[in-house]
CSV table of C-alpha atoms in Angstrom, one decimal:
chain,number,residue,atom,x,y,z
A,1,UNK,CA,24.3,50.3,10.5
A,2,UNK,CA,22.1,47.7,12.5
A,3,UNK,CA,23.3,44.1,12.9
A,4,UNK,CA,20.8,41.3,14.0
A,5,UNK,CA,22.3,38.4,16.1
A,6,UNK,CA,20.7,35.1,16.3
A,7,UNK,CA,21.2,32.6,18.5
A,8,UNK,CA,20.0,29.6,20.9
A,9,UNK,CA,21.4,30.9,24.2
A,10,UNK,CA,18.9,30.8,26.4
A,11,UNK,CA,19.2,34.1,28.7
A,12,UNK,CA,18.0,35.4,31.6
A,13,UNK,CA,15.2,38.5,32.3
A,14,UNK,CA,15.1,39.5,35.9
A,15,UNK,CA,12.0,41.3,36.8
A,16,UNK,CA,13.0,45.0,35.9
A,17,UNK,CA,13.7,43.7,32.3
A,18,UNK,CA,17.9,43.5,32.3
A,19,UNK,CA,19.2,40.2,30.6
A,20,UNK,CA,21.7,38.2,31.8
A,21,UNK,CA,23.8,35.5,30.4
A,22,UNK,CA,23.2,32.1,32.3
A,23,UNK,CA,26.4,30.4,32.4
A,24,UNK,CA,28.4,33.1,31.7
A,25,UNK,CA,28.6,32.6,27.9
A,26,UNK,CA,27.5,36.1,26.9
A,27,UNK,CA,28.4,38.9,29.2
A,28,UNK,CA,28.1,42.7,27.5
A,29,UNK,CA,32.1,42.3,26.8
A,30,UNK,CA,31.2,39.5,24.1
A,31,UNK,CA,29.8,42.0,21.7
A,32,UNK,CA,32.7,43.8,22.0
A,33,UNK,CA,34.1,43.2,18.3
A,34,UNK,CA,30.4,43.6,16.3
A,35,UNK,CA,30.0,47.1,17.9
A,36,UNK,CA,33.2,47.5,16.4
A,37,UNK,CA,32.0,47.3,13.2
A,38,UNK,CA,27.9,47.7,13.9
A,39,UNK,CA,26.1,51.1,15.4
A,40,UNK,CA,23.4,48.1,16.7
A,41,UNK,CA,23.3,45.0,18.2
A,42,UNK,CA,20.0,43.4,18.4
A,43,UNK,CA,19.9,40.4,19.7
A,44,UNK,CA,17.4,37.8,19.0
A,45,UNK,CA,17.6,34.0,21.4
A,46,UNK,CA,15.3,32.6,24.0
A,47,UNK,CA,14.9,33.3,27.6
A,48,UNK,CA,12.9,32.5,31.3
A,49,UNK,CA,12.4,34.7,33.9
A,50,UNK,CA,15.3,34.9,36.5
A,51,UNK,CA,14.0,36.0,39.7
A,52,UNK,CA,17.5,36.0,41.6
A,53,UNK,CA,20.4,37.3,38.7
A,54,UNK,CA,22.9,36.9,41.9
A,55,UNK,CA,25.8,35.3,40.5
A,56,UNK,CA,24.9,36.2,36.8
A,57,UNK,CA,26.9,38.6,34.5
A,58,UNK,CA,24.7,41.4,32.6
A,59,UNK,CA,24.1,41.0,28.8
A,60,UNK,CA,22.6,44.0,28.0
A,61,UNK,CA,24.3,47.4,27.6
A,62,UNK,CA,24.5,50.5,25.5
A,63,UNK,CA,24.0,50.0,22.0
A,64,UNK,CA,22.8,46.2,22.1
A,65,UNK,CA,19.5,45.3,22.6
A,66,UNK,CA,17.0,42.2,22.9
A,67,UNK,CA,14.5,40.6,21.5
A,68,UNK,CA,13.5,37.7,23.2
A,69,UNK,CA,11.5,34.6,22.7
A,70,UNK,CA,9.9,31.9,25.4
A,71,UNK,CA,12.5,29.3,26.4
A,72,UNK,CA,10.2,26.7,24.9
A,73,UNK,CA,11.7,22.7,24.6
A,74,UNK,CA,10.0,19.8,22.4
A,75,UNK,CA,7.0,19.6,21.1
A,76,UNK,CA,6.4,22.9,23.1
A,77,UNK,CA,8.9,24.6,20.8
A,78,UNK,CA,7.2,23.2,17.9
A,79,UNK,CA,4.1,24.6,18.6
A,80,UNK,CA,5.7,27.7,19.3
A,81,UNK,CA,7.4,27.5,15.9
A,82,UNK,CA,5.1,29.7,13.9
A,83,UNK,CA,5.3,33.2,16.6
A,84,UNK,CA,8.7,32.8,16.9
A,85,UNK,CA,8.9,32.8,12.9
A,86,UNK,CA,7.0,35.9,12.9
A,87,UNK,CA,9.2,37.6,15.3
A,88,UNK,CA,12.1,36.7,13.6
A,89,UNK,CA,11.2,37.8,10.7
A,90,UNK,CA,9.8,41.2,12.2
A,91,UNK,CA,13.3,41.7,13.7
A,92,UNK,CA,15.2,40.7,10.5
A,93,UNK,CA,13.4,43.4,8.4
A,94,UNK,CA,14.6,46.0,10.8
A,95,UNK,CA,18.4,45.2,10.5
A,96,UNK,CA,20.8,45.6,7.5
A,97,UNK,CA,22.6,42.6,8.5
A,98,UNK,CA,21.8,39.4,10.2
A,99,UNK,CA,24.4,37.2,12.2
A,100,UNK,CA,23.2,33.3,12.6
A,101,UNK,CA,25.3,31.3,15.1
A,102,UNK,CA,24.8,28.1,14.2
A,103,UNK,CA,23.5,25.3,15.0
A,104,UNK,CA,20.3,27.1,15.9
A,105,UNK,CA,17.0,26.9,15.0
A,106,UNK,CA,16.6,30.3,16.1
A,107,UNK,CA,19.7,31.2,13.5
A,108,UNK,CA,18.2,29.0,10.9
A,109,UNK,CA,14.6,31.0,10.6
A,110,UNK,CA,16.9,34.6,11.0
A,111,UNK,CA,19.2,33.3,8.0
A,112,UNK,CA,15.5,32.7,5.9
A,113,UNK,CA,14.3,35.7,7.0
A,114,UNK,CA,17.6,37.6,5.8
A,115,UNK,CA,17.1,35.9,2.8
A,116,UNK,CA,13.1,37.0,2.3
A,117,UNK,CA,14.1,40.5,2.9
A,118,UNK,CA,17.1,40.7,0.7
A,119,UNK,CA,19.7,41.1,4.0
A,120,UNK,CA,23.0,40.1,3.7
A,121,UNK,CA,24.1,37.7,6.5
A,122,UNK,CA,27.0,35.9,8.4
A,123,UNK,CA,27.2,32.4,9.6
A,124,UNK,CA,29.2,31.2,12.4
A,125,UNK,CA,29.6,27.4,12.5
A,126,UNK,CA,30.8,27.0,16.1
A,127,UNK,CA,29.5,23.0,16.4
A,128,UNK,CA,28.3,20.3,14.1
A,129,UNK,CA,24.6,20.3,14.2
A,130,UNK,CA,25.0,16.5,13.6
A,131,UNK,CA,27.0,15.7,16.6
A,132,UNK,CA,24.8,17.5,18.8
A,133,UNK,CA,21.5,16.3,18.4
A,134,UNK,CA,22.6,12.3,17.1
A,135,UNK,CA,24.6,12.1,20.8
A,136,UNK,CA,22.0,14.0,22.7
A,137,UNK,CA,20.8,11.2,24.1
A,138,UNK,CA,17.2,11.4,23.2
A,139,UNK,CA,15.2,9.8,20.4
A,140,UNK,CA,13.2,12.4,19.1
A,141,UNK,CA,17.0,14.1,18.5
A,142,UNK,CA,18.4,10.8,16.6
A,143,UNK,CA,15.3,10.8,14.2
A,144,UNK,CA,15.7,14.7,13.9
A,145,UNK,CA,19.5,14.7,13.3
A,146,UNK,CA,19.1,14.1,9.6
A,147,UNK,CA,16.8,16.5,8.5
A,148,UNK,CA,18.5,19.0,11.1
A,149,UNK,CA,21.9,18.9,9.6
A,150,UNK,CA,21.0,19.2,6.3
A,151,UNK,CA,19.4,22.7,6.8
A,152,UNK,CA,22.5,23.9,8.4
A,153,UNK,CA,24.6,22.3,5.8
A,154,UNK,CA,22.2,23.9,3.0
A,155,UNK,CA,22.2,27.2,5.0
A,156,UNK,CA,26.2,27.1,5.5
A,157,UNK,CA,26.6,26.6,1.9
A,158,UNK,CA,24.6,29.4,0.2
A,159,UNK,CA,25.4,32.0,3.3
A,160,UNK,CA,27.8,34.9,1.6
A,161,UNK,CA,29.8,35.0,4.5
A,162,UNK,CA,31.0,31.8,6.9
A,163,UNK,CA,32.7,32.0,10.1
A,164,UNK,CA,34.7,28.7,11.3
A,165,UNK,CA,36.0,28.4,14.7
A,166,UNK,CA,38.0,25.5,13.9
A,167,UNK,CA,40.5,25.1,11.2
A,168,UNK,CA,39.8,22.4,9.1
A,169,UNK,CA,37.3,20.4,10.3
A,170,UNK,CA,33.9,22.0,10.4
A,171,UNK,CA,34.8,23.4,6.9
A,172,UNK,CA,35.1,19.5,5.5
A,173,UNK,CA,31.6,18.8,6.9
A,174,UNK,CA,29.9,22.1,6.2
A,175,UNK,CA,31.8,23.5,2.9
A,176,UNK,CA,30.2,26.9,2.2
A,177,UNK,CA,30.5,29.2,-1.5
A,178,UNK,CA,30.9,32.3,0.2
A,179,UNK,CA,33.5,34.3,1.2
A,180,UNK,CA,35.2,31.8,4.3
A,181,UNK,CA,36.8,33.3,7.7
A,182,UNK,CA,38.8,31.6,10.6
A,183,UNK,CA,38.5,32.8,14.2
A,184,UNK,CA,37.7,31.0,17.5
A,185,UNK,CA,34.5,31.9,19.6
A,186,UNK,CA,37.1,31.9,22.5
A,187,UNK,CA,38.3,35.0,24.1
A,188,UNK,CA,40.3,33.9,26.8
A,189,UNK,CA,40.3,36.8,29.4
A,190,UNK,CA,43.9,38.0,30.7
A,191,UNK,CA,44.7,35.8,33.3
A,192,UNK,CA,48.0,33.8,34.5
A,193,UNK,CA,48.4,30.3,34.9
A,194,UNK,CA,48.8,29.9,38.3
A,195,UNK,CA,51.3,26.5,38.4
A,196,UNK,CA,52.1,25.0,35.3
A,197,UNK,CA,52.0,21.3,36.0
A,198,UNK,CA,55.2,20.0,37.2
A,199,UNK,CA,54.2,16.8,38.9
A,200,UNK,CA,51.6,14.9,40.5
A,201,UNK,CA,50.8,15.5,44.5
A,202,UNK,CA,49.3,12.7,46.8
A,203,UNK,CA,45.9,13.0,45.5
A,204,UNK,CA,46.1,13.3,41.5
A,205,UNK,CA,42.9,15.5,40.3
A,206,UNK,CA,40.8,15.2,37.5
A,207,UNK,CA,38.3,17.8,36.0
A,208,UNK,CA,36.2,18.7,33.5
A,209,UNK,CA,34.0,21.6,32.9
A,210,UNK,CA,31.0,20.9,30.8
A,211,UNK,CA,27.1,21.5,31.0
A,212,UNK,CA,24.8,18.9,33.1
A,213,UNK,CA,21.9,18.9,31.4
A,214,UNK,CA,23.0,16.3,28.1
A,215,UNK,CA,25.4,13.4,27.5
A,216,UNK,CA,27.1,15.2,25.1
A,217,UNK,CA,30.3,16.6,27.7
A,218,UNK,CA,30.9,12.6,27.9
A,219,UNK,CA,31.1,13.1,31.6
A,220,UNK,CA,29.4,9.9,32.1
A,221,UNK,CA,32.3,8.3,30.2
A,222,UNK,CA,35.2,9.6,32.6
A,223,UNK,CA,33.2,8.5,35.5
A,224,UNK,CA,33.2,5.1,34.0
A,225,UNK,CA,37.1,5.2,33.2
A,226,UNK,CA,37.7,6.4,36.3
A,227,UNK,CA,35.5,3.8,38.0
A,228,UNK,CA,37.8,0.9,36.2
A,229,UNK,CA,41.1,3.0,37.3
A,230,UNK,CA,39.8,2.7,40.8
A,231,UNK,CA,39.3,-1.0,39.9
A,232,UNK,CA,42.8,-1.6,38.6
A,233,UNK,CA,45.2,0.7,40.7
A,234,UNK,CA,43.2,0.4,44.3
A,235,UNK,CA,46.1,2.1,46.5
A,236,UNK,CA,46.0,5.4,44.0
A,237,UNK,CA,44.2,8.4,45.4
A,238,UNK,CA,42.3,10.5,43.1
A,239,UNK,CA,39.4,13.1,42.9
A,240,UNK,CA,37.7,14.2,39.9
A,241,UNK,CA,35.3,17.3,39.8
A,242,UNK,CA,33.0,18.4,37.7
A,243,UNK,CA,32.0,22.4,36.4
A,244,UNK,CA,29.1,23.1,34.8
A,245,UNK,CA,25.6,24.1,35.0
A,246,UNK,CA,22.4,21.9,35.2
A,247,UNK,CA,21.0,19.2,37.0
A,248,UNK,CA,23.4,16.7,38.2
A,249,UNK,CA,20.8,14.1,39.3
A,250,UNK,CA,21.3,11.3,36.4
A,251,UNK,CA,25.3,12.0,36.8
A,252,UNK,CA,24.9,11.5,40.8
A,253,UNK,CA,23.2,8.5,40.2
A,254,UNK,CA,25.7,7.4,37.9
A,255,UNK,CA,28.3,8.5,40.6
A,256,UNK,CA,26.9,6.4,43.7
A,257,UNK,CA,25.9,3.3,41.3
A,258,UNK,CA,30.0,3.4,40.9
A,259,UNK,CA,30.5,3.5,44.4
A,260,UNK,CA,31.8,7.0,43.0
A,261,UNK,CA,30.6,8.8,46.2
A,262,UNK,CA,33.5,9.9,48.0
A,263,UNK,CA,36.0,10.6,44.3
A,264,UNK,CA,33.6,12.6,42.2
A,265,UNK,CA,32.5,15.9,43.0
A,266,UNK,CA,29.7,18.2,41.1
A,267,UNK,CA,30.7,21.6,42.1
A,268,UNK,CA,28.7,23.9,40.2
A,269,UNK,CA,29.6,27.2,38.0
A,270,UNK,CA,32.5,29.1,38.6
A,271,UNK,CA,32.7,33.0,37.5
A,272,UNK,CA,34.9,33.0,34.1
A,273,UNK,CA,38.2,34.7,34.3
A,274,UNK,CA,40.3,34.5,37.5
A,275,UNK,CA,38.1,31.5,39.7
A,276,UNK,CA,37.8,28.9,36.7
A,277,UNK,CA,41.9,29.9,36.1
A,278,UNK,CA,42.3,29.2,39.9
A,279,UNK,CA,39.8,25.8,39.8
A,280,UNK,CA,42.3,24.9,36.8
A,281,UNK,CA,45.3,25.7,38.2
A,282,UNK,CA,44.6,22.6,40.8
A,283,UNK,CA,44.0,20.2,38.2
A,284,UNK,CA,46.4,17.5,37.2
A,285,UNK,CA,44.9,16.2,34.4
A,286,UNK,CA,42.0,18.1,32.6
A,287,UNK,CA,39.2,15.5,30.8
A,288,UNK,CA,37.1,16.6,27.8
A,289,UNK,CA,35.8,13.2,26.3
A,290,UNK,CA,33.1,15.1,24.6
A,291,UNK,CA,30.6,13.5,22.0
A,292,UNK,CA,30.0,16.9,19.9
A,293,UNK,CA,32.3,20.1,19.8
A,294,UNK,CA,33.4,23.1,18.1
A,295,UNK,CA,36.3,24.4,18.8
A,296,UNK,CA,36.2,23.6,22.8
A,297,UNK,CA,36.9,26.5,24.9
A,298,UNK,CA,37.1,24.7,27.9
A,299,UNK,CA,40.2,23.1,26.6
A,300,UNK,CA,41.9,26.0,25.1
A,301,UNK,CA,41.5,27.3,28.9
A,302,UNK,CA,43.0,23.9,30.2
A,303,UNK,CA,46.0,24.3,28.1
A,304,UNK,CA,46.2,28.4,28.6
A,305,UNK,CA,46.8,27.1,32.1
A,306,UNK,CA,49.9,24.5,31.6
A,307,UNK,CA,47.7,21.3,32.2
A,308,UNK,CA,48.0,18.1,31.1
A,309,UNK,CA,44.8,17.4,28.5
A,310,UNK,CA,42.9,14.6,27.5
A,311,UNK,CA,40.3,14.6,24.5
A,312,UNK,CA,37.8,13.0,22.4
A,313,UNK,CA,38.4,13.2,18.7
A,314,UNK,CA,34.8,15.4,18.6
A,315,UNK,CA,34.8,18.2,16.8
A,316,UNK,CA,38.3,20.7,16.2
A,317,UNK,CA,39.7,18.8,19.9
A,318,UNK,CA,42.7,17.1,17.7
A,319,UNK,CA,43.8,20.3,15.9
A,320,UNK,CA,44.3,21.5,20.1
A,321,UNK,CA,46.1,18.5,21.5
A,322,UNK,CA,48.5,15.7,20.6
A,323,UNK,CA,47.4,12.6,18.7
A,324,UNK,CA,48.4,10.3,21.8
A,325,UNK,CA,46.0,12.5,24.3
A,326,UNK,CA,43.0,11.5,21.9
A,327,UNK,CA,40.6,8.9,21.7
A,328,UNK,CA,37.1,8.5,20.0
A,329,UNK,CA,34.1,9.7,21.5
A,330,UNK,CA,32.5,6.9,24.2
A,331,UNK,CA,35.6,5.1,24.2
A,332,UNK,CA,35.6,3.8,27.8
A,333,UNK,CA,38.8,1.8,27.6
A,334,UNK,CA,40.7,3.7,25.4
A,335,UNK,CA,40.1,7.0,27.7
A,336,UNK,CA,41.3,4.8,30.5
A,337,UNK,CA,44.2,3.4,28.6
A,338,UNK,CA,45.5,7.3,28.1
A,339,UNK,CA,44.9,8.0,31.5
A,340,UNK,CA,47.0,5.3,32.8
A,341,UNK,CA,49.6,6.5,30.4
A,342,UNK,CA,50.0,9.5,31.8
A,343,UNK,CA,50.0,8.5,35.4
A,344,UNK,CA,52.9,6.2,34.0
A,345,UNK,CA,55.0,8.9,32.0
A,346,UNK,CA,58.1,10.1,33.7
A,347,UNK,CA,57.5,13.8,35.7
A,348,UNK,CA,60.1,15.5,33.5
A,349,UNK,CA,58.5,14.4,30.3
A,350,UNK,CA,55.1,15.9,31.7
A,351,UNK,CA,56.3,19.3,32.7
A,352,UNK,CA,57.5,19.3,28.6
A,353,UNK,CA,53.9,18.5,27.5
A,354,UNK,CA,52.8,21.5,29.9
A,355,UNK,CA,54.7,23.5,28.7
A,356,UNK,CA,54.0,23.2,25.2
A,357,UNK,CA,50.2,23.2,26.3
A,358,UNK,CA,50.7,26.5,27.6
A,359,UNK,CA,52.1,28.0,24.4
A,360,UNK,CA,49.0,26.5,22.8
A,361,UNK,CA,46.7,28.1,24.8
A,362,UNK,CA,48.4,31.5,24.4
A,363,UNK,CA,48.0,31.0,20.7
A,364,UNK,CA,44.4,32.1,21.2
A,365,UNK,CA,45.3,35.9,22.3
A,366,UNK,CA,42.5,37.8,22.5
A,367,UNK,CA,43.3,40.4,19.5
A,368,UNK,CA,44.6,37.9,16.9
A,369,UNK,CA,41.3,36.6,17.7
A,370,UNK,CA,38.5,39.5,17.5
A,371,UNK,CA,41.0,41.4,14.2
A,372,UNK,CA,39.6,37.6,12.2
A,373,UNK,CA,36.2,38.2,13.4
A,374,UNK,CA,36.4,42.3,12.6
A,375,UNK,CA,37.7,41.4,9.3
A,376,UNK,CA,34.9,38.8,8.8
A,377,UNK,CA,32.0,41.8,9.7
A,378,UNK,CA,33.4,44.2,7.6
A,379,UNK,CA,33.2,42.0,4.7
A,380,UNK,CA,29.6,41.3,5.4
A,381,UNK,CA,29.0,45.0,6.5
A,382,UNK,CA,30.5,45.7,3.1
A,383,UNK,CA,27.7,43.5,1.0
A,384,UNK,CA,24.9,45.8,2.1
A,385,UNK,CA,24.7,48.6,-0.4
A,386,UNK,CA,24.5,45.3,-3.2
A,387,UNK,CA,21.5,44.3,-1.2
A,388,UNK,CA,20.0,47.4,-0.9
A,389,UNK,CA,16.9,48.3,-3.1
């Protein structure tokens, strides 16, 4: 049986034609748990042309192959929109399954197409389309946001078989009348935290791991936070560095108009696994003040590696973390305020809060995780003699 996957990770071609996964988001091991279930794996996103792969992890691999469509942005993507429909289409006809990770406009034209050609299909609602494009930080993505997350929501709704990788709250925005399954897109890899937080050193270290390229992380909010700590507690030593890929020019202008030059690092992307466990393990205090999120991996990995974690209220963050570790998205003052807190709470009461951070993050064991999703394919491998002409 052939499965279609359709997302809006853009990957990488190097010049002999093997795909990588930019960022590290999809390496071959990722597809582990549909070629449990499918013979196939197509896989239908966007990509540009990676001349050096050095430092990227393969995507491609026995049994799952590509199709893949010009990394187009904007109005470029829009007038794109009509060949990429056609190839999605194309592709869809030649699976007996399709599985749209959504948000995704790529997902969206595979979950029509599965619908045209009488293919069963899977949703996974990973993010709220809503939260993405209204604090993306352009206008063209405000004006869009409506009409954007009411396709998904209409899509979500009629698809016979939804994926949520949170518990509750993506399934109160985006209900769906199909058969429902819980499991998080994170698979942590097996490693060990390497010091559980038991106290603060001479410099206290902040981090945050998170892409460059929008607002949406919040990054630009902890820098401001961390600005006013700076302001209010002088004699306190700090650092705060940053993970992630894209361009950090807007953010290091942000930085040095803060007189931020010499307490905020951008260091770049780290290889998943063993060296973000490492950068983790050096962290005091892990920062996620994200304005849109899923279930966040990057905190799930904070807490798998006994840090102390603070949060937005974005997304499935609060079913992760405590209520007093939360505040709302942009919230300069109240991110600060939480901060400060836990500079101010006793070392004993800290290492407790680690600790039960830890057990948290080992909640998300990597076969509790891929049986929900196996048991969430089956049921949509099991629809397709009913579509079948």
């Amino acid at each position: 049986m052939k499965a279609l996957f359709a997302v809006d990770h853009i990957f990488g071609r190097s010049a002999d034609g093997a795909v990588f996964t930019i960022g590290g988001k999809f390496p071959y091991p990722a597809w582990q748990s549909y070629l449990d279930v499918f013979e196939q794996l197509t896989v239908v996103s966007r990509a540009i042309p990676l001349p050096d792969p050095a430092g990227q992890r393969r995507s491609d691999g026995p049994r799952v192959d590509f199709q893949l469509l010009p990394a187009r942005r904007g109005l470029d993507r829009l007038r794109g929109m009509r060949d990429a429909r056609k190839a999605v289409f194309a592709a869809v006809k030649q699976a007996d399954v399709v599985i749209a990770r959504l948000p995704s406009e790529t997902a969206l034209i595979a979950c029509a197409a599965a619908r045209f050609h009488g293919k069963p299909y899977l949703v996974e609602v990973v993010a709220c389309p809503w939260d993405a494009l209204w604090n993306h930080g352009s206008k063209i993505a405000r004006l869009y946001a409506p009409l954007f997350t009411r396709r998904n929501r209409r899509v979500i709704r009629d698809a016979p078989v939804a994926r949520y990788v949170t518990r509750a709250f993506l399934q109160q925005r985006y209900p769906t009348r199909g058969l429902e399954y819980v499991a998080s897109n994170v698979e942590l890899p097996p490693v060990t935290a390497t010091r559980i937080f038991d106290g603060f050193s001479d410099i206290i270290r902040f981090g945050t791991i998170g892409a460059l390229h929008t607002r949406l992380k919040g990054i630009d909010i902890a820098m401001r936070a961390l600005h006013q700590l700076k302001r209010e507690r002088p004699s306190l030593r700090w650092r705060y560095e940053v993970v992630g890929e894209g361009d950090p020019t807007t953010l290091l202008q942000l930085r040095d108009a803060l007189g931020l030059q010499d307490d905020v690092r951008f260091i770049g992307t780290l290889p998943p696994g063993d060296a973000i466990a490492r950068w983790l393990g050096d962290v005091d205090i892990y920062l996620q003040p994200s304005f849109q999120e899923g279930l966040p991996r990057a905190v799930i990995e904070a807490l798998n590696q006994g840090r102390i974690v603070i949060g937005s209220t974005a997304g499935g963050t609060p079913e992760l973390l405590r209520a007093e570790r939360l505040h709302r998205p942009g919230d300069v003052e109240a991110l600060l305020s939480i901060i400060a807190a836990v500079i101010d709470t006793p070392p004993r009461a800290l290492a407790s809060e680690a600790r039960d951070n830890l057990r948290m993050g080992r909640s998300f064991s990597r076969d509790d995780i891929l049986a929900a999703r196996r048991s969430s394919l089956r049921a949509l491998a099991d629809l397709v003699p009913a579509h079948r002409p």
